[in-house]
Amino acid sequence: MNHLKIRNLHRDLGYFYIGLIISFAFSGILMNHREHWHPEKYTVQTKAITVSIPKDIEITEKYAEELGKQLGIDDKIRRHKVKDDELKISFEKNDVEIDLKTGKGEIVTFTKTPIISQTMKLHKNTSNWWIYYSDIFGISLITIAITGAIMIPAGKFTFKKRGWKLALAGLIVPLLILLFV
């Protein structure tokens, strides 16, 4: 394959995937910081509550769902968890946290953050068509990397003279993180 064809392939794949590359990069940055804030949703309202939960009751998903209805939450339950005497119930548009010792807690109502929520779905989508498209995207990124490395045919900036050092440096950072973090 001549250098003009390599350059054209590199350019065209880059143009074709520019939106997806930016979306993945943007949502990836947000996902990296999801422990500090929840980028997919933002709080609309926080309401303090006090409930009476019997001490001897087993808190099942059905019980958590019924408790949500008693609290006025007409929403689909996603999960519930009891840890360290605290009940957490996650609904699609509400989160409930209750201290099981005191019965005090809060309901946080939120809404999806426009654009951010949709781009973050790219990282979580597991449909077959998306998996295949993502595989093609991954192969295309490998192609973009390889064509980018070999498209300069001669000179002091070729992969053989300079690029391999930068590529090696770029590999060392993730390897160090995998080994030591």
mmCIF file of C-alpha atoms in Angstrom:
data_model
loop_
_atom_site.group_PDB
_atom_site.id
_atom_site.type_symbol
_atom_site.label_atom_id
_atom_site.label_comp_id
_atom_site.label_asym_id
_atom_site.label_seq_id
_atom_site.Cartn_x
_atom_site.Cartn_y
_atom_site.Cartn_z
ATOM 1 C CA MET A 1 0.000 0.000 0.000
ATOM 2 C CA ASN A 2 1.538 3.335 -0.982
ATOM 3 C CA HIS A 3 1.855 6.268 1.414
ATOM 4 C CA LEU A 4 -0.904 8.291 -0.244
ATOM 5 C CA LYS A 5 -3.401 5.434 0.273
ATOM 6 C CA ILE A 6 -2.243 5.043 3.888
ATOM 7 C CA ARG A 7 -2.645 8.778 4.498
ATOM 8 C CA ASN A 8 -6.115 8.761 2.883
ATOM 9 C CA LEU A 9 -7.247 5.755 4.953
ATOM 10 C CA HIS A 10 -5.954 7.409 8.128
ATOM 11 C CA ARG A 11 -7.708 10.685 7.286
ATOM 12 C CA ASP A 12 -11.018 9.113 6.263
ATOM 13 C CA LEU A 13 -11.269 6.837 9.312
ATOM 14 C CA GLY A 14 -10.405 9.824 11.491
ATOM 15 C CA TYR A 15 -13.148 11.913 9.899
ATOM 16 C CA PHE A 16 -15.691 9.099 10.064
ATOM 17 C CA TYR A 17 -15.091 8.401 13.761
ATOM 18 C CA ILE A 18 -14.365 11.936 15.003
ATOM 19 C CA GLY A 19 -17.772 12.234 16.709
ATOM 20 C CA LEU A 20 -17.467 8.852 18.403
ATOM 21 C CA ILE A 21 -13.861 9.509 19.457
ATOM 22 C CA ILE A 22 -14.842 12.827 21.060
ATOM 23 C CA SER A 23 -17.965 11.292 22.684
ATOM 24 C CA PHE A 24 -15.984 8.369 24.120
ATOM 25 C CA ALA A 25 -13.186 10.633 25.322
ATOM 26 C CA PHE A 26 -15.626 13.096 26.924
ATOM 27 C CA SER A 27 -17.746 10.439 28.622
ATOM 28 C CA GLY A 28 -14.600 8.537 29.638
ATOM 29 C CA ILE A 29 -13.313 11.615 31.476
ATOM 30 C CA LEU A 30 -16.660 11.956 33.236
ATOM 31 C CA MET A 31 -16.691 8.245 34.138
ATOM 32 C CA ASN A 32 -13.216 8.598 35.642
ATOM 33 C CA HIS A 33 -14.642 11.063 38.172
ATOM 34 C CA ARG A 34 -17.978 9.345 38.921
ATOM 35 C CA GLU A 35 -16.879 8.664 42.521
ATOM 36 C CA HIS A 36 -16.881 12.424 43.214
ATOM 37 C CA TRP A 37 -20.127 13.332 41.478
ATOM 38 C CA HIS A 38 -22.737 11.603 39.370
ATOM 39 C CA PRO A 39 -22.392 13.174 35.931
ATOM 40 C CA GLU A 40 -25.401 11.355 34.455
ATOM 41 C CA LYS A 41 -27.913 13.026 36.735
ATOM 42 C CA TYR A 42 -28.357 16.188 38.717
ATOM 43 C CA THR A 43 -30.415 16.856 41.810
ATOM 44 C CA VAL A 44 -33.708 18.619 41.389
ATOM 45 C CA GLN A 45 -35.004 18.272 44.935
ATOM 46 C CA THR A 46 -33.902 16.847 48.294
ATOM 47 C CA LYS A 47 -36.580 16.057 50.852
ATOM 48 C CA ALA A 48 -35.995 15.019 54.482
ATOM 49 C CA ILE A 49 -38.103 12.078 55.665
ATOM 50 C CA THR A 50 -38.727 10.086 58.819
ATOM 51 C CA VAL A 51 -40.075 6.549 58.542
ATOM 52 C CA SER A 52 -40.759 3.712 60.918
ATOM 53 C CA ILE A 53 -39.264 0.434 59.781
ATOM 54 C CA PRO A 54 -39.935 -2.622 61.985
ATOM 55 C CA LYS A 55 -36.709 -3.980 63.511
ATOM 56 C CA ASP A 56 -37.436 -7.619 62.711
ATOM 57 C CA ILE A 57 -38.438 -7.249 59.048
ATOM 58 C CA GLU A 58 -36.319 -8.598 56.229
ATOM 59 C CA ILE A 59 -35.728 -5.810 53.726
ATOM 60 C CA THR A 60 -36.359 -7.435 50.375
ATOM 61 C CA GLU A 61 -36.656 -5.747 46.998
ATOM 62 C CA LYS A 62 -40.455 -6.040 47.251
ATOM 63 C CA TYR A 63 -40.395 -4.332 50.669
ATOM 64 C CA ALA A 64 -38.100 -1.575 49.322
ATOM 65 C CA GLU A 65 -40.421 -1.050 46.365
ATOM 66 C CA GLU A 66 -43.498 -0.852 48.647
ATOM 67 C CA LEU A 67 -41.687 1.587 50.955
ATOM 68 C CA GLY A 68 -40.956 3.750 47.917
ATOM 69 C CA LYS A 69 -44.665 3.797 47.054
ATOM 70 C CA GLN A 70 -45.516 4.761 50.660
ATOM 71 C CA LEU A 71 -43.067 7.645 50.324
ATOM 72 C CA GLY A 72 -44.841 8.824 47.168
ATOM 73 C CA ILE A 73 -42.261 7.537 44.717
ATOM 74 C CA ASP A 74 -43.940 6.320 41.554
ATOM 75 C CA ASP A 75 -40.788 5.120 39.882
ATOM 76 C CA LYS A 76 -39.147 1.859 38.783
ATOM 77 C CA ILE A 77 -36.811 0.381 41.408
ATOM 78 C CA ARG A 78 -33.280 -0.396 40.256
ATOM 79 C CA ARG A 79 -31.674 -1.841 43.409
ATOM 80 C CA HIS A 80 -31.582 -1.679 47.172
ATOM 81 C CA LYS A 81 -28.872 -2.300 49.752
ATOM 82 C CA VAL A 82 -28.574 -2.432 53.531
ATOM 83 C CA LYS A 83 -25.122 -1.657 54.892
ATOM 84 C CA ASP A 84 -24.044 -0.393 58.319
ATOM 85 C CA ASP A 85 -27.644 0.184 59.455
ATOM 86 C CA GLU A 86 -28.386 2.303 56.404
ATOM 87 C CA LEU A 87 -30.954 1.423 53.749
ATOM 88 C CA LYS A 88 -30.265 2.727 50.262
ATOM 89 C CA ILE A 89 -32.869 2.345 47.545
ATOM 90 C CA SER A 90 -32.123 3.426 44.010
ATOM 91 C CA PHE A 91 -34.985 4.167 41.651
ATOM 92 C CA GLU A 92 -34.709 5.464 38.100
ATOM 93 C CA LYS A 93 -35.384 9.083 39.136
ATOM 94 C CA ASN A 94 -35.010 8.980 42.930
ATOM 95 C CA ASP A 95 -32.562 7.793 45.545
ATOM 96 C CA VAL A 96 -33.658 7.058 49.110
ATOM 97 C CA GLU A 97 -31.322 6.791 52.091
ATOM 98 C CA ILE A 98 -32.641 5.908 55.554
ATOM 99 C CA ASP A 99 -30.789 5.415 58.835
ATOM 100 C CA LEU A 100 -32.398 2.226 60.144
ATOM 101 C CA LYS A 101 -31.688 3.143 63.798
ATOM 102 C CA THR A 102 -33.364 6.555 63.719
ATOM 103 C CA GLY A 103 -35.693 6.246 60.724
ATOM 104 C CA LYS A 104 -34.404 9.590 59.436
ATOM 105 C CA GLY A 105 -33.369 9.941 55.862
ATOM 106 C CA GLU A 106 -33.867 11.741 52.611
ATOM 107 C CA ILE A 107 -35.291 11.362 49.156
ATOM 108 C CA VAL A 108 -33.184 12.842 46.383
ATOM 109 C CA THR A 109 -35.037 13.427 43.139
ATOM 110 C CA PHE A 110 -32.930 13.957 40.053
ATOM 111 C CA THR A 111 -33.159 14.193 36.306
ATOM 112 C CA LYS A 112 -30.823 13.037 33.556
ATOM 113 C CA THR A 113 -28.191 15.529 32.459
ATOM 114 C CA PRO A 114 -28.795 16.291 28.773
ATOM 115 C CA ILE A 115 -26.068 15.111 26.355
ATOM 116 C CA ILE A 116 -23.795 13.871 29.180
ATOM 117 C CA SER A 117 -26.251 11.119 30.098
ATOM 118 C CA GLN A 118 -26.535 9.981 26.497
ATOM 119 C CA THR A 119 -22.775 9.930 25.860
ATOM 120 C CA MET A 120 -22.169 7.933 29.048
ATOM 121 C CA LYS A 121 -24.608 5.315 27.786
ATOM 122 C CA LEU A 122 -22.024 4.526 25.099
ATOM 123 C CA HIS A 123 -19.754 3.002 27.757
ATOM 124 C CA LYS A 124 -22.543 0.919 29.267
ATOM 125 C CA ASN A 125 -24.506 -0.245 26.227
ATOM 126 C CA THR A 126 -24.479 -4.031 25.798
ATOM 127 C CA SER A 127 -26.781 -4.530 22.801
ATOM 128 C CA ASN A 128 -25.408 -6.828 20.101
ATOM 129 C CA TRP A 129 -25.432 -4.211 17.370
ATOM 130 C CA TRP A 130 -23.498 -1.783 19.593
ATOM 131 C CA ILE A 131 -20.956 -4.456 20.560
ATOM 132 C CA TYR A 132 -20.274 -5.216 16.885
ATOM 133 C CA TYR A 133 -20.080 -1.532 16.002
ATOM 134 C CA SER A 134 -17.709 -0.975 18.940
ATOM 135 C CA ASP A 135 -15.547 -3.880 17.745
ATOM 136 C CA ILE A 136 -15.345 -2.273 14.296
ATOM 137 C CA PHE A 137 -14.547 1.040 15.994
ATOM 138 C CA GLY A 138 -11.756 -0.629 18.001
ATOM 139 C CA ILE A 139 -10.274 -2.184 14.855
ATOM 140 C CA SER A 140 -10.516 1.222 13.160
ATOM 141 C CA LEU A 141 -8.656 2.874 16.055
ATOM 142 C CA ILE A 142 -5.889 0.283 15.681
ATOM 143 C CA THR A 143 -5.831 1.047 11.942
ATOM 144 C CA ILE A 144 -5.698 4.792 12.630
ATOM 145 C CA ALA A 145 -2.772 4.250 15.024
ATOM 146 C CA ILE A 146 -0.832 2.044 12.604
ATOM 147 C CA THR A 147 -1.461 4.218 9.541
ATOM 148 C CA GLY A 148 -0.528 7.284 11.580
ATOM 149 C CA ALA A 149 2.747 5.620 12.541
ATOM 150 C CA ILE A 150 3.715 4.650 8.986
ATOM 151 C CA MET A 151 2.271 7.405 6.811
ATOM 152 C CA ILE A 152 5.400 9.584 6.906
ATOM 153 C CA PRO A 153 7.699 7.833 4.420
ATOM 154 C CA ALA A 154 11.022 9.565 5.102
ATOM 155 C CA GLY A 155 12.726 12.166 7.231
ATOM 156 C CA LYS A 156 13.653 12.681 10.855
ATOM 157 C CA PHE A 157 10.055 12.314 12.122
ATOM 158 C CA THR A 158 9.372 8.765 10.879
ATOM 159 C CA PHE A 159 8.253 6.003 13.215
ATOM 160 C CA LYS A 160 11.574 4.226 12.695
ATOM 161 C CA LYS A 161 13.649 7.254 13.740
ATOM 162 C CA ARG A 162 11.495 9.046 16.335
ATOM 163 C CA GLY A 163 7.977 7.621 16.615
ATOM 164 C CA TRP A 164 8.935 4.335 18.279
ATOM 165 C CA LYS A 165 10.391 6.240 21.249
ATOM 166 C CA LEU A 166 7.134 8.149 21.771
ATOM 167 C CA ALA A 167 5.084 4.966 21.288
ATOM 168 C CA LEU A 168 7.227 3.182 23.884
ATOM 169 C CA ALA A 169 6.847 6.101 26.305
ATOM 170 C CA GLY A 170 3.091 5.990 25.730
ATOM 171 C CA LEU A 171 3.038 2.272 26.605
ATOM 172 C CA ILE A 172 5.122 2.641 29.752
ATOM 173 C CA VAL A 173 2.601 4.843 31.609
ATOM 174 C CA PRO A 174 -0.356 2.405 31.449
ATOM 175 C CA LEU A 175 1.960 -0.537 32.196
ATOM 176 C CA LEU A 176 3.274 1.202 35.316
ATOM 177 C CA ILE A 177 -0.288 1.956 36.430
ATOM 178 C CA LEU A 178 -1.311 -1.681 35.880
ATOM 179 C CA LEU A 179 1.682 -2.927 37.839
ATOM 180 C CA PHE A 180 1.719 -0.500 40.749
ATOM 181 C CA VAL A 181 -1.751 0.932 41.252
#
